[in-house]
mmCIF file of C-alpha atoms in Angstrom:
data_model
loop_
_atom_site.group_PDB
_atom_site.id
_atom_site.type_symbol
_atom_site.label_atom_id
_atom_site.label_comp_id
_atom_site.label_asym_id
_atom_site.label_seq_id
_atom_site.Cartn_x
_atom_site.Cartn_y
_atom_site.Cartn_z
ATOM 1 C CA ALA Z 206 28.471 27.543 2.069
ATOM 2 C CA SER Z 207 31.424 25.764 0.456
ATOM 3 C CA CYS Z 208 33.349 25.818 3.750
ATOM 4 C CA SER Z 209 30.372 24.249 5.533
ATOM 5 C CA MET Z 210 30.148 21.448 2.963
ATOM 6 C CA ARG Z 211 33.846 20.662 3.275
ATOM 7 C CA ARG Z 212 33.606 20.642 7.056
ATOM 8 C CA TRP Z 213 31.150 17.733 7.209
ATOM 9 C CA THR Z 214 32.371 15.720 4.225
ATOM 10 C CA TRP Z 215 34.067 13.115 6.410
ATOM 11 C CA TRP Z 216 30.724 12.225 8.017
ATOM 12 C CA ARG Z 217 29.184 11.143 4.733
ATOM 13 C CA PRO Z 218 29.700 8.034 2.605
ATOM 14 C CA ALA Z 219 32.310 8.472 -0.065
ATOM 15 C CA VAL Z 220 30.735 9.445 -3.396
ATOM 16 C CA ALA Z 221 32.367 10.331 -6.676
ATOM 17 C CA PRO Z 222 32.575 14.086 -7.326
ATOM 18 C CA GLU Z 223 30.016 15.405 -9.773
ATOM 19 C CA PRO Z 224 31.140 17.111 -12.981
ATOM 20 C CA PRO Z 225 30.603 20.867 -13.062
ATOM 21 C CA GLN Z 226 27.285 21.927 -14.552
ATOM 22 C CA ARG Z 227 27.015 24.219 -17.532
ATOM 23 C CA ARG Z 228 25.696 27.683 -16.978
ATOM 24 C CA GLY Z 229 21.943 27.721 -17.273
ATOM 25 C CA SER Z 230 21.570 23.952 -16.904
ATOM 26 C CA ALA Z 231 18.976 22.513 -14.522
ATOM 27 C CA ALA Z 232 20.015 21.825 -10.937
ATOM 28 C CA ALA Z 233 20.842 18.254 -10.019
ATOM 29 C CA PRO Z 234 18.037 16.351 -8.260
ATOM 30 C CA PRO Z 235 18.314 15.899 -4.463
ATOM 31 C CA ALA Z 236 19.202 12.221 -4.920
ATOM 32 C CA ALA Z 237 22.476 13.250 -6.579
ATOM 33 C CA ILE Z 238 23.425 15.263 -3.519
ATOM 34 C CA ARG Z 239 22.218 12.803 -0.892
ATOM 35 C CA PRO Z 240 22.814 9.221 -2.047
ATOM 36 C CA ALA Z 241 20.261 6.549 -1.238
ATOM 37 C CA TRP Z 242 20.894 4.383 1.800
ATOM 38 C CA GLN Z 243 22.906 1.287 0.942
ATOM 39 C CA GLY Z 244 24.071 -0.005 4.296
ATOM 40 C CA MET Z 245 27.064 -2.293 4.705
ATOM 41 C CA SER Z 246 27.869 -5.141 2.366
ATOM 42 C CA ALA Z 247 27.570 -8.713 3.656
ATOM 43 C CA PRO Z 248 31.375 -9.243 3.787
ATOM 44 C CA ALA Z 249 31.817 -5.956 5.668
ATOM 45 C CA GLN Z 250 29.119 -6.949 8.158
ATOM 46 C CA ALA Z 251 30.745 -10.343 8.719
ATOM 47 C CA ALA Z 252 34.147 -8.755 9.319
ATOM 48 C CA ALA Z 253 32.642 -6.224 11.725
ATOM 49 C CA LEU Z 254 30.874 -9.013 13.629
ATOM 50 C CA ARG Z 255 34.140 -10.916 14.052
ATOM 51 C CA ARG Z 256 35.905 -7.810 15.347
ATOM 52 C CA ASP Z 257 33.075 -6.961 17.721
ATOM 53 C CA ILE Z 258 32.934 -10.472 19.180
ATOM 54 C CA ALA Z 259 36.716 -10.549 19.564
ATOM 55 C CA LEU Z 260 36.576 -7.280 21.486
ATOM 56 C CA ALA Z 261 33.823 -8.622 23.745
ATOM 57 C CA VAL Z 262 35.747 -11.835 24.458
ATOM 58 C CA ALA Z 263 38.988 -9.958 25.149
ATOM 59 C CA GLY Z 264 37.154 -7.602 27.466
ATOM 60 C CA LEU Z 265 35.580 -10.499 29.341
ATOM 61 C CA LEU Z 266 38.940 -12.199 29.858
ATOM 62 C CA LEU Z 267 40.482 -8.979 31.162
ATOM 63 C CA LEU Z 268 37.539 -8.419 33.500
ATOM 64 C CA LEU Z 269 37.757 -11.938 34.915
ATOM 65 C CA ALA Z 270 41.493 -11.475 35.432
ATOM 66 C CA TRP Z 271 40.885 -8.189 37.264
ATOM 67 C CA ASP Z 272 38.240 -9.782 39.495
ATOM 68 C CA ALA Z 273 40.540 -12.714 40.246
ATOM 69 C CA SER Z 274 43.333 -10.329 41.251
ATOM 70 C CA GLY Z 275 41.260 -8.914 44.100
ATOM 71 C CA ALA Z 276 42.570 -5.421 43.289
ATOM 72 C CA ASP Z 277 39.246 -3.621 43.689
ATOM 73 C CA LEU Z 278 39.487 -3.161 47.445
ATOM 74 C CA PRO Z 279 43.163 -2.119 47.609
ATOM 75 C CA LEU Z 280 42.529 0.429 44.861
ATOM 76 C CA SER Z 281 39.597 1.985 46.692
ATOM 77 C CA ARG Z 282 41.592 2.141 49.926
ATOM 78 C CA LEU Z 283 43.834 4.730 48.253
ATOM 79 C CA PHE Z 284 40.972 7.249 48.355
ATOM 80 C CA ALA Z 285 39.424 6.422 51.723
ATOM 81 C CA THR Z 286 39.930 6.579 55.476
ATOM 82 C CA PRO Z 287 38.194 4.603 58.233
ATOM 83 C CA GLN Z 288 35.706 7.487 58.370
ATOM 84 C CA GLY Z 289 34.820 7.315 54.673
ATOM 85 C CA PHE Z 290 35.813 8.692 51.291
ATOM 86 C CA VAL Z 291 37.256 12.179 51.491
ATOM 87 C CA LEU Z 292 36.029 13.205 48.027
ATOM 88 C CA ARG Z 293 32.528 11.768 48.339
ATOM 89 C CA HIS Z 294 30.829 15.176 48.408
ATOM 90 C CA HIS Z 295 33.418 17.208 46.506
ATOM 91 C CA TRP Z 296 31.519 19.771 44.420
ATOM 92 C CA LEU Z 297 33.256 18.879 41.166
ATOM 93 C CA LEU Z 298 32.666 15.154 41.530
ATOM 94 C CA GLU Z 299 29.202 15.194 43.051
ATOM 95 C CA THR Z 300 27.543 18.275 41.556
ATOM 96 C CA VAL Z 301 29.227 18.525 38.153
ATOM 97 C CA LEU Z 302 30.467 15.066 37.153
ATOM 98 C CA HIS Z 303 27.609 13.178 38.771
ATOM 99 C CA ASP Z 304 24.416 15.239 38.968
ATOM 100 C CA ALA Z 305 24.925 17.592 36.022
ATOM 101 C CA ALA Z 306 26.595 14.984 33.803
ATOM 102 C CA ALA Z 307 23.735 12.550 34.376
ATOM 103 C CA GLY Z 308 21.242 15.197 33.327
ATOM 104 C CA VAL Z 309 23.127 16.061 30.159
ATOM 105 C CA LEU Z 310 23.537 12.432 29.120
ATOM 106 C CA LYS Z 311 19.900 11.634 29.801
ATOM 107 C CA ALA Z 312 19.067 14.499 27.451
ATOM 108 C CA GLY Z 313 21.086 12.580 24.855
ATOM 109 C CA PHE Z 314 18.544 9.760 25.046
ATOM 110 C CA VAL Z 315 15.813 12.306 24.318
ATOM 111 C CA VAL Z 316 17.753 13.585 21.311
ATOM 112 C CA LEU Z 317 18.045 10.041 19.967
ATOM 113 C CA GLY Z 318 14.298 9.649 20.383
ATOM 114 C CA LEU Z 319 13.679 12.845 18.423
ATOM 115 C CA ASN Z 320 16.136 11.574 15.829
ATOM 116 C CA VAL Z 321 13.660 8.818 15.023
ATOM 117 C CA LEU Z 322 11.133 11.389 13.816
ATOM 118 C CA TRP Z 323 13.475 14.137 12.642
ATOM 119 C CA PRO Z 324 16.853 12.733 11.573
ATOM 120 C CA LEU Z 325 19.964 14.528 12.681
ATOM 121 C CA PRO Z 326 21.722 16.354 9.834
ATOM 122 C CA LEU Z 327 24.875 14.252 9.991
ATOM 123 C CA ILE Z 328 23.562 10.715 9.555
ATOM 124 C CA GLY Z 329 22.847 10.726 5.848
ATOM 125 C CA ALA Z 330 19.855 8.746 4.602
ATOM 126 C CA MET Z 331 19.658 6.243 7.483
ATOM 127 C CA PRO Z 332 16.184 4.659 7.393
ATOM 128 C CA ARG Z 333 13.785 5.417 10.226
ATOM 129 C CA ALA Z 334 13.734 1.743 11.245
ATOM 130 C CA LEU Z 335 17.469 1.867 11.959
ATOM 131 C CA ARG Z 336 17.159 5.142 13.827
ATOM 132 C CA LEU Z 337 14.451 3.536 15.958
ATOM 133 C CA ARG Z 338 16.656 0.482 16.562
ATOM 134 C CA TRP Z 339 19.505 2.754 17.631
ATOM 135 C CA TRP Z 340 17.298 4.536 20.181
ATOM 136 C CA LEU Z 341 15.640 1.393 21.552
ATOM 137 C CA LEU Z 342 19.007 -0.333 21.876
ATOM 138 C CA SER Z 343 20.324 2.530 24.015
ATOM 139 C CA LEU Z 344 17.261 2.311 26.259
ATOM 140 C CA LEU Z 345 17.634 -1.468 26.480
ATOM 141 C CA CYS Z 346 21.242 -1.198 27.675
ATOM 142 C CA ALA Z 347 20.297 1.316 30.358
ATOM 143 C CA LEU Z 348 17.365 -0.862 31.454
ATOM 144 C CA ALA Z 349 19.508 -4.009 31.624
ATOM 145 C CA VAL Z 350 22.028 -2.344 33.945
ATOM 146 C CA SER Z 351 19.239 -0.930 36.091
ATOM 147 C CA LEU Z 352 17.580 -4.336 36.486
ATOM 148 C CA LEU Z 353 20.844 -5.995 37.458
ATOM 149 C CA LYS Z 354 21.500 -3.306 40.057
ATOM 150 C CA ARG Z 355 18.043 -3.774 41.510
ATOM 151 C CA HIS Z 356 18.632 -7.489 42.110
ATOM 152 C CA SER Z 357 22.245 -7.206 43.267
ATOM 153 C CA LEU Z 358 23.036 -7.649 46.971
ATOM 154 C CA VAL Z 359 26.471 -6.028 46.642
ATOM 155 C CA SER Z 360 26.829 -2.714 48.470
ATOM 156 C CA CYS Z 361 28.886 0.288 47.417
ATOM 157 C CA PRO Z 362 32.396 0.851 48.809
ATOM 158 C CA TRP Z 363 31.239 3.713 51.041
ATOM 159 C CA SER Z 364 28.857 1.263 52.755
ATOM 160 C CA LEU Z 365 31.642 -1.104 53.844
ATOM 161 C CA ALA Z 366 32.498 -1.262 57.543
ATOM 162 C CA GLU Z 367 36.139 -0.650 56.639
ATOM 163 C CA PHE Z 368 35.132 2.800 55.403
ATOM 164 C CA GLY Z 369 32.657 3.730 58.111
ATOM 165 C CA GLY Z 370 29.629 1.740 56.932
ATOM 166 C CA SER Z 371 28.075 -1.549 58.035
ATOM 167 C CA ALA Z 372 28.572 -3.960 55.120
ATOM 168 C CA HIS Z 373 31.281 -6.550 54.649
ATOM 169 C CA TRP Z 374 33.137 -7.308 51.448
ATOM 170 C CA LEU Z 375 31.156 -9.459 49.027
ATOM 171 C CA ALA Z 376 32.446 -10.405 45.581
ATOM 172 C CA HIS Z 377 29.897 -9.701 42.865
ATOM 173 C CA GLY Z 378 30.750 -12.917 41.027
ATOM 174 C CA THR Z 379 29.492 -15.195 43.802
ATOM 175 C CA LEU Z 380 26.013 -16.669 44.278
ATOM 176 C CA ALA Z 381 25.747 -14.813 47.601
ATOM 177 C CA ALA Z 382 25.878 -11.539 45.698
ATOM 178 C CA TRP Z 383 22.496 -12.347 44.142
ATOM 179 C CA ARG Z 384 20.725 -14.612 46.633
ATOM 180 C CA GLY Z 385 20.652 -14.810 50.399
ATOM 181 C CA ALA Z 386 21.332 -12.298 53.136
ATOM 182 C CA GLY Z 387 23.757 -10.163 51.159
ATOM 183 C CA ASP Z 388 26.654 -8.275 52.690
ATOM 184 C CA GLY Z 389 24.827 -6.592 55.559
ATOM 185 C CA GLY Z 390 24.494 -3.314 53.689
ATOM 186 C CA PRO Z 391 21.909 -1.735 51.408
ATOM 187 C CA GLY Z 392 23.105 -3.602 48.294
ATOM 188 C CA GLY Z 393 22.023 -2.539 44.821
ATOM 189 C CA CYS Z 394 25.443 -1.295 43.741
ATOM 190 C CA PHE Z 395 26.514 -3.703 40.993
ATOM 191 C CA PRO Z 396 26.948 -3.020 38.125
ATOM 192 C CA ALA Z 397 27.590 0.729 38.077
ATOM 193 C CA GLY Z 398 24.589 2.803 37.086
ATOM 194 C CA HIS Z 399 26.070 6.260 36.595
ATOM 195 C CA VAL Z 400 28.456 5.183 33.850
ATOM 196 C CA SER Z 401 25.594 3.482 32.038
ATOM 197 C CA ASN Z 402 24.411 6.970 31.066
ATOM 198 C CA ALA Z 403 27.398 6.971 28.716
ATOM 199 C CA PHE Z 404 28.043 3.303 27.931
ATOM 200 C CA ALA Z 405 24.390 2.634 27.060
ATOM 201 C CA LEU Z 406 24.936 4.904 24.051
ATOM 202 C CA VAL Z 407 27.693 2.694 22.626
ATOM 203 C CA GLY Z 408 25.288 1.265 20.053
ATOM 204 C CA GLY Z 409 25.688 4.509 18.128
ATOM 205 C CA ALA Z 410 29.074 3.239 16.959
ATOM 206 C CA LEU Z 411 27.304 0.325 15.277
ATOM 207 C CA ALA Z 412 24.574 2.485 13.810
ATOM 208 C CA LEU Z 413 27.000 4.982 12.300
ATOM 209 C CA ARG Z 414 29.299 2.486 10.575
ATOM 210 C CA PRO Z 415 27.397 2.513 7.259
ATOM 211 C CA VAL Z 416 27.352 6.324 7.357
ATOM 212 C CA SER Z 417 31.035 6.863 8.072
ATOM 213 C CA ALA Z 418 33.703 4.660 9.634
ATOM 214 C CA ARG Z 419 35.330 7.745 11.117
ATOM 215 C CA ALA Z 420 32.070 8.957 12.629
ATOM 216 C CA ALA Z 421 31.562 5.525 14.213
ATOM 217 C CA GLN Z 422 35.092 5.549 15.637
ATOM 218 C CA LEU Z 423 34.682 9.035 17.051
ATOM 219 C CA TRP Z 424 31.370 8.072 18.639
ATOM 220 C CA LEU Z 425 32.941 5.011 20.252
ATOM 221 C CA LEU Z 426 35.899 7.067 21.468
ATOM 222 C CA ALA Z 427 33.615 9.721 22.954
ATOM 223 C CA VAL Z 428 31.507 7.121 24.760
ATOM 224 C CA CYS Z 429 34.620 5.439 26.197
ATOM 225 C CA VAL Z 430 36.233 8.717 27.318
ATOM 226 C CA ILE Z 431 33.057 10.008 28.964
ATOM 227 C CA GLY Z 432 32.357 6.626 30.534
ATOM 228 C CA ALA Z 433 35.910 6.423 31.893
ATOM 229 C CA LEU Z 434 35.600 9.914 33.381
ATOM 230 C CA LEU Z 435 32.328 9.030 35.077
ATOM 231 C CA GLY Z 436 33.797 5.758 36.330
ATOM 232 C CA LEU Z 437 36.785 7.587 37.814
ATOM 233 C CA THR Z 438 34.390 10.018 39.457
ATOM 234 C CA GLN Z 439 32.507 7.234 41.187
ATOM 235 C CA LEU Z 440 35.725 5.469 42.169
ATOM 236 C CA LEU Z 441 37.060 8.602 43.877
ATOM 237 C CA ARG Z 442 33.740 9.201 45.639
ATOM 238 C CA GLY Z 443 33.527 5.614 46.896
ATOM 239 C CA ALA Z 444 30.303 5.028 44.997
ATOM 240 C CA HIS Z 445 31.671 2.072 43.009
ATOM 241 C CA PHE Z 446 34.640 -0.201 42.703
ATOM 242 C CA LEU Z 447 36.487 -0.010 39.404
ATOM 243 C CA SER Z 448 35.143 -3.389 38.321
ATOM 244 C CA HIS Z 449 31.566 -2.157 38.699
ATOM 245 C CA SER Z 450 32.104 0.407 35.945
ATOM 246 C CA LEU Z 451 34.082 -1.983 33.743
ATOM 247 C CA TRP Z 452 31.328 -4.589 33.909
ATOM 248 C CA THR Z 453 28.769 -1.974 32.917
ATOM 249 C CA ALA Z 454 30.849 -1.131 29.848
ATOM 250 C CA TRP Z 455 31.126 -4.803 28.925
ATOM 251 C CA ILE Z 456 27.420 -5.476 29.416
ATOM 252 C CA CYS Z 457 26.434 -2.534 27.228
ATOM 253 C CA TRP Z 458 28.895 -3.455 24.470
ATOM 254 C CA THR Z 459 27.999 -7.149 24.440
ATOM 255 C CA LEU Z 460 24.269 -6.504 24.514
ATOM 256 C CA SER Z 461 24.614 -3.913 21.748
ATOM 257 C CA ILE Z 462 26.514 -6.141 19.346
ATOM 258 C CA ALA Z 463 24.188 -9.081 20.052
ATOM 259 C CA VAL Z 464 21.052 -7.056 19.316
ATOM 260 C CA TRP Z 465 22.444 -5.055 16.391
ATOM 261 C CA HIS Z 466 24.068 -7.926 14.522
ATOM 262 C CA GLY Z 467 21.143 -10.188 15.338
ATOM 263 C CA ALA Z 468 18.728 -7.671 13.841
ATOM 264 C CA ASP Z 469 20.943 -7.323 10.762
ATOM 265 C CA ALA Z 470 20.984 -11.102 10.317
ATOM 266 C CA ALA Z 471 17.217 -11.294 10.665
ATOM 267 C CA ALA Z 472 16.772 -8.544 8.075
ATOM 268 C CA ALA Z 473 19.112 -10.355 5.679
ATOM 269 C CA ARG Z 474 17.101 -13.578 5.982
ATOM 270 C CA ARG Z 475 13.912 -11.699 5.175
ATOM 271 C CA GLY Z 476 15.639 -10.410 2.064
#
């Protein structure tokens, strides 16, 4: 039992060690073992907001620079022939890293929903309202990406005439990518949907900060690594340009910090 307690200590807020009890004394009440929820202090929240906004702005500038470079198409050409993308139906990419990975990550959304009713053992005393916000925020990010894809007229790389399809190149940052005749292909490919299964969960990094800074960092790292792997998968298959996945990551991060910090500010005003 002592090994198990030491193993998860880093997930919990730092608390002062309790003095040893005398033999025969009454056991400490549960509140002494599991401290009441305190959240983040106002100065800590303000500092976190500044860092989060700075990251969003830096990401936006890098994305705009990548789009302006026109490197999407040359990068995808490395994995394609005039007949299409060689790895499009590779078993590892299509069956494991696309189909199976999507199923596993969608199960993660279910787990977060159950976490609202039955809190996970590693999140301390997080109130149910915050657990609900965490879950709804993840669903909101996934929905936002899905709605943008539905209205986008940009087709996937494997639909371009250069790679055996019928569409022509159309930059997603232009008005024609959202209104008009489109690129001559099926459209509906921007931003990337598959990676949103991972990046939509990025709000967990914000939710876990009051529990443990390290837990929040590990969550963010896991989301980024999994999202990058899924983005690489779709790049190799010709399902998306690199920018499609990067924009999904930015949308999910920016929407998450806007909603989470906005909700925190509203709660502070209510007192």
